[in-house]
Structures are given as structure tokens and as C-alpha cells.
Amino acid sequence: MLIKNLGRGVPYEPTYQAMAAFTEARGPDTPDELWVVEHPPTFTQGLAGKADHVLFNPEGPNHIPVVQTNRGGQVTYHGPGQVVAYPLVDLHRQGIYVKEYVFRLEQAIIKTLETFGVTGHRVGGAPGIYVKVDDPFGHSALTEPRDPRDPFRGLGKIAALGIKVSRHCTYHGVALNVAMDLSPYDRINPCGYAGMRTIDLASVGVQAAWDDVAAELARRLDSYLTP
């Protein structure tokens, strides 16, 4: 897999367009790529996104754009201090299906967090990775079943996931929060969940450089997505 660090402060929309163009143009022998990037403040809305999950008027005096995309999922936020990784992978060539692909993405995030001493968790039916806010370094599993009235009680979402698959090839990807201004998440229902708490490594006491987290996430994704 060819890993490309696109850098920091790279606008979202041109990157989105480049991913789509790469996927449309690729053939059966095109090597897979992994793009790692940081975006300036941007809200993105998935195909299933509902307008009422955006808690402000996008036509008003808002300085953070809302971009409609063709990925799955609901609204989320990208901004400085977040590592975004876009695997451009041919699933057919790898011999895996979407469910396995999503599992591998989440596993790469969990292992990345583990490198920095943090324990990540999955929550059934809610893609992404979560951390116990009061015990981010503990190794106990989540208590199941969780209360359906408040399935995220005690948890903070540290990584979001949204993908698109076209002709067996993937784009969009994952976003891992490192050290961000988290206040923009208050302006949306993150991933469609009202009141969901969003956290980053800094808010659980881990001081990590963006470059270090980006390199580790890329390494983990490469290990899980290279046949």
C-alpha cells in the first residue's frame, strides 16, 4: 500500500473530489493507497444525514462550512488536531467484504490507541471507537447489554468512521481525534446521536504529537489492509 501524507490544513472538498476521481479511474491492477491528512474546520454530512442533526443555520453567519458527501453515516466534524485517514482499497482483490473491512478499520484504531496507552471500545450498531471517560486506560470490557435509553453513558467518541464503496473499491475513511477544539461538536448531533460526548487524546490526559499519531495510524491501517 502506498502511504501518502498529504499534510495539515488541507481543504476538505478538493481532497474528497480527488478520492472520488482516483476511485473512478482505477483499474484492477491499480495499487491501493492510504492518504493521511488534517483538514481545516469542516462539517461533513453523509448520505443518511438528516438536516435536524445540524443544530445551527448553515445559511447563517457560520464560518464552518457544511459539505454534503456520498459517504455513509450522518454529520461529523473535521478540524485541526484530528488525524484523518482515507484508505483507497480494492476489496475484491483483497477477498474481503464491507463488514470485514469496517472491522479492520476499527481494529487499526483500537491498536493505535493502545500504543498511546488508551483502551478503545466498539459499541454495537454505532460504528467508530469509544473510550471510557472515567477509565480511559483500564482494560475491562464494556458491560453489555447497554441501556438502550443511553447507550453511550460513560463513553466518549474518539474516532469516527464513514466509508463509500464503488465497484468494490473504498474511499472516505476514519478520523481520530488527537488534540482539538471540541466545541464545534456542540453544534451538531455527532454521527446522528443527540448528546453524544466527543473526546480526544488530550482530554483523557495523553499528550501526543499529530505526526506521531498519524504515523502510527497509517502503520496500523497498512498492516490490516495489505494482503
C-alpha positions as a printed NumPy array, in Angstrom:
array([[  0.   ,   0.   ,   0.   ],
       [  1.338,   3.421,  -0.971],
       [  1.064,   5.768,   2.03 ],
       [  0.743,   9.482,   1.249],
       [  0.861,  12.104,   3.997],
       [ -0.988,  14.993,   2.357],
       [ -0.123,  17.331,   5.228],
       [ -2.018,  19.59 ,   7.587],
       [ -4.628,  22.237,   6.885],
       [ -5.569,  20.649,   3.539],
       [ -9.061,  21.721,   2.345],
       [-11.687,  19.006,   2.527],
       [-13.57 ,  19.411,  -0.754],
       [-10.608,  19.072,  -3.154],
       [ -9.468,  16.008,  -1.208],
       [-12.942,  14.484,  -1.465],
       [-13.012,  15.163,  -5.211],
       [ -9.544,  13.656,  -5.651],
       [-10.574,  10.473,  -3.798],
       [-13.63 ,  10.079,  -5.996],
       [-11.593,  10.699,  -9.164],
       [ -8.906,   8.213,  -8.104],
       [-11.537,   5.544,  -7.417],
       [-13.367,   6.18 , -10.69 ],
       [-10.157,   5.978, -12.729],
       [ -8.536,   2.963, -11.052],
       [ -8.356,  -0.417, -12.709],
       [ -7.863,  -3.97 , -11.425],
       [ -4.086,  -3.502, -11.18 ],
       [ -4.06 ,  -0.028,  -9.603],
       [ -2.103,  -0.193,  -6.321],
       [ -4.027,   0.595,  -3.152],
       [ -3.204,   3.889,  -1.46 ],
       [ -3.655,   5.383,   2.003],
       [ -3.978,   9.15 ,   2.315],
       [ -3.352,  10.754,   5.697],
       [ -4.368,  14.362,   6.206],
       [ -5.621,  17.078,   8.546],
       [ -8.453,  19.34 ,   7.4  ],
       [ -9.379,  22.883,   8.421],
       [-12.726,  23.206,  10.256],
       [-15.412,  21.467,   8.178],
       [-18.693,  19.723,   8.9  ],
       [-19.469,  16.829,   6.562],
       [-22.867,  15.249,   6.061],
       [-23.305,  11.623,   4.98 ],
       [-25.901,  10.209,   2.617],
       [-28.16 ,   9.243,   5.522],
       [-27.636,  12.597,   7.197],
       [-30.678,  14.438,   8.496],
       [-30.784,  18.205,   8.426],
       [-32.058,  18.393,  12.004],
       [-28.78 ,  16.915,  13.281],
       [-27.123,  20.194,  12.276],
       [-28.031,  22.436,  15.202],
       [-27.36 ,  25.774,  13.528],
       [-28.453,  27.551,  10.383],
       [-25.995,  26.637,   7.604],
       [-27.17 ,  29.708,   5.711],
       [-26.487,  31.974,   8.665],
       [-23.298,  33.726,   9.758],
       [-21.411,  30.466,  10.16 ],
       [-17.725,  30.283,   9.401],
       [-17.552,  26.473,   9.298],
       [-18.912,  25.047,   6.029],
       [-21.234,  22.046,   5.846],
       [-20.256,  19.777,   2.934],
       [-22.657,  17.164,   1.573],
       [-20.81 ,  13.933,   0.755],
       [-21.562,  10.479,  -0.625],
       [-20.165,   8.524,   2.319],
       [-22.32 ,   6.563,   4.696],
       [-23.412,   7.88 ,   8.061],
       [-24.546,  11.176,   9.486],
       [-22.944,  14.518,  10.228],
       [-19.474,  14.808,  11.729],
       [-16.718,  17.368,  12.138],
       [-13.153,  17.614,  10.861],
       [-10.668,  20.144,  12.152],
       [ -7.148,  20.931,  13.334],
       [ -5.717,  18.36 ,  15.731],
       [ -7.52 ,  15.426,  14.094],
       [ -5.851,  12.708,  12.024],
       [ -7.967,  11.687,   9.022],
       [ -7.041,   8.559,   7.051],
       [ -8.518,   7.633,   3.681],
       [ -7.813,   4.026,   2.603],
       [ -8.318,   3.608,  -1.143],
       [ -8.593,  -0.168,  -1.225],
       [ -9.812,  -2.765,  -3.735],
       [-11.87 ,  -5.107,  -1.534],
       [-12.373,  -7.629,  -4.332],
       [ -8.631,  -8.032,  -4.758],
       [ -8.256,  -8.468,  -1.008],
       [-11.036, -11.033,  -0.891],
       [-12.999,  -9.299,   1.885],
       [-16.441,  -7.753,   2.215],
       [-17.54 ,  -4.459,   3.714],
       [-18.272,  -5.864,   7.177],
       [-14.746,  -7.27 ,   7.454],
       [-13.3  ,  -4.03 ,   6.086],
       [-15.072,  -1.983,   8.76 ],
       [-13.863,  -4.405,  11.446],
       [-10.271,  -3.941,  10.247],
       [-10.569,  -0.154,  10.233],
       [-11.848,  -0.196,  13.8  ],
       [ -9.177,  -2.677,  14.863],
       [ -6.456,  -0.425,  13.443],
       [ -7.812,   2.472,  15.518],
       [ -8.006,   0.323,  18.659],
       [ -4.386,  -0.762,  18.207],
       [ -3.298,   2.818,  17.549],
       [ -4.926,   3.945,  20.793],
       [ -3.307,   1.015,  22.583],
       [  0.097,   2.335,  21.513],
       [ -0.664,   5.503,  23.462],
       [ -1.995,   3.583,  26.462],
       [ -5.704,   4.172,  25.777],
       [ -8.302,   1.388,  25.574],
       [-10.779,   1.733,  22.732],
       [-14.161,   0.006,  22.564],
       [-16.767,  -0.821,  19.956],
       [-20.471,  -0.175,  20.563],
       [-22.805,  -2.441,  18.616],
       [-24.697,  -0.644,  15.87 ],
       [-22.683,   2.563,  16.236],
       [-19.545,   2.462,  14.041],
       [-16.482,   4.183,  15.424],
       [-14.397,   3.775,  18.55 ],
       [-15.28 ,   4.88 ,  22.078],
       [-13.342,   5.341,  25.319],
       [-14.492,   5.064,  28.934],
       [-14.186,   8.658,  30.071],
       [-13.611,   7.784,  33.73 ],
       [-11.198,   4.925,  32.994],
       [ -9.517,   5.516,  29.609],
       [ -6.522,   3.319,  30.449],
       [ -8.42 ,   0.406,  32.033],
       [ -8.81 ,  -2.896,  30.225],
       [-12.233,  -4.04 ,  31.395],
       [-14.791,  -4.721,  28.677],
       [-17.98 ,  -2.729,  28.311],
       [-20.906,  -4.066,  30.296],
       [-23.485,  -5.493,  27.9  ],
       [-26.264,  -5.075,  27.117],
       [-26.048,  -1.306,  27.413],
       [-29.091,   0.763,  28.383],
       [-30.928,   1.441,  25.09 ],
       [-32.113,   4.773,  26.515],
       [-28.492,   5.898,  26.947],
       [-26.144,   3.501,  25.117],
       [-23.204,   5.888,  25.327],
       [-23.342,   6.559,  29.074],
       [-19.823,   6.931,  30.427],
       [-18.305,   6.893,  26.954],
       [-16.692,   9.463,  24.724],
       [-16.328,   9.   ,  20.991],
       [-12.709,   9.405,  19.967],
       [-12.819,   8.156,  16.37 ],
       [-15.462,   8.314,  13.654],
       [-15.865,   6.149,  10.585],
       [-17.647,   6.758,   7.295],
       [-16.97 ,   4.977,   4.031],
       [-18.036,   4.745,   0.411],
       [-17.63 ,   1.627,  -1.733],
       [-17.789,   1.927,  -5.516],
       [-17.157,  -1.11 ,  -7.732],
       [-15.641,  -2.918,  -4.738],
       [-13.241,  -0.012,  -4.106],
       [-13.285,   2.121,  -0.961],
       [-12.829,   5.774,  -0.199],
       [-13.552,   8.174,   2.662],
       [-12.376,   6.542,   5.912],
       [-11.647,   7.291,   9.564],
       [-10.961,  10.314,  11.762],
       [ -9.088,  10.043,  15.071],
       [ -9.174,  12.978,  17.489],
       [ -5.759,  13.905,  18.897],
       [ -5.801,  17.438,  20.349],
       [ -8.699,  19.512,  19.072],
       [-11.013,  22.363,  19.845],
       [-14.   ,  20.106,  20.509],
       [-16.562,  22.901,  20.769],
       [-17.796,  22.569,  17.142],
       [-19.233,  19.165,  18.055],
       [-21.711,  21.066,  20.244],
       [-23.205,  22.472,  17.048],
       [-24.24 ,  19.05 ,  15.723],
       [-25.592,  15.714,  16.891],
       [-22.354,  13.795,  16.247],
       [-22.996,  10.87 ,  13.908],
       [-26.713,  11.438,  14.479],
       [-26.74 ,  10.942,  18.259],
       [-28.048,  13.813,  20.364],
       [-25.885,  14.491,  23.38 ],
       [-23.095,  12.111,  22.41 ],
       [-19.858,  13.209,  24.061],
       [-16.864,  13.6  ,  21.768],
       [-13.333,  13.443,  23.169],
       [ -9.725,  13.438,  22.014],
       [ -6.465,  12.014,  23.32 ],
       [ -5.651,  15.308,  25.031],
       [ -8.898,  15.309,  27.022],
       [ -8.057,  11.906,  28.54 ],
       [ -4.584,  13.088,  29.503],
       [ -2.488,  11.864,  26.581],
       [ -0.172,  14.459,  25.071],
       [  0.737,  13.138,  21.637],
       [  2.032,  14.886,  18.548],
       [ -0.177,  14.841,  15.467],
       [  2.677,  13.482,  13.35 ],
       [  3.256,  10.595,  15.757],
       [ -0.407,   9.583,  15.847],
       [ -0.696,   9.954,  12.063],
       [  2.32 ,   7.696,  11.52 ],
       [  1.048,   5.06 ,  13.948],
       [ -2.476,   5.027,  12.488],
       [ -1.038,   4.722,   8.975],
       [  1.189,   1.849,  10.091],
       [ -1.714,   0.019,  11.687],
       [ -4.033,   0.525,   8.725],
       [ -1.323,  -0.668,   6.382],
       [ -0.852,  -3.828,   8.453],
       [ -4.584,  -4.627,   8.468],
       [ -5.272,  -3.7  ,   4.845],
       [ -2.26 ,  -5.095,   2.99 ],
       [ -2.909,  -8.675,   1.79 ]])
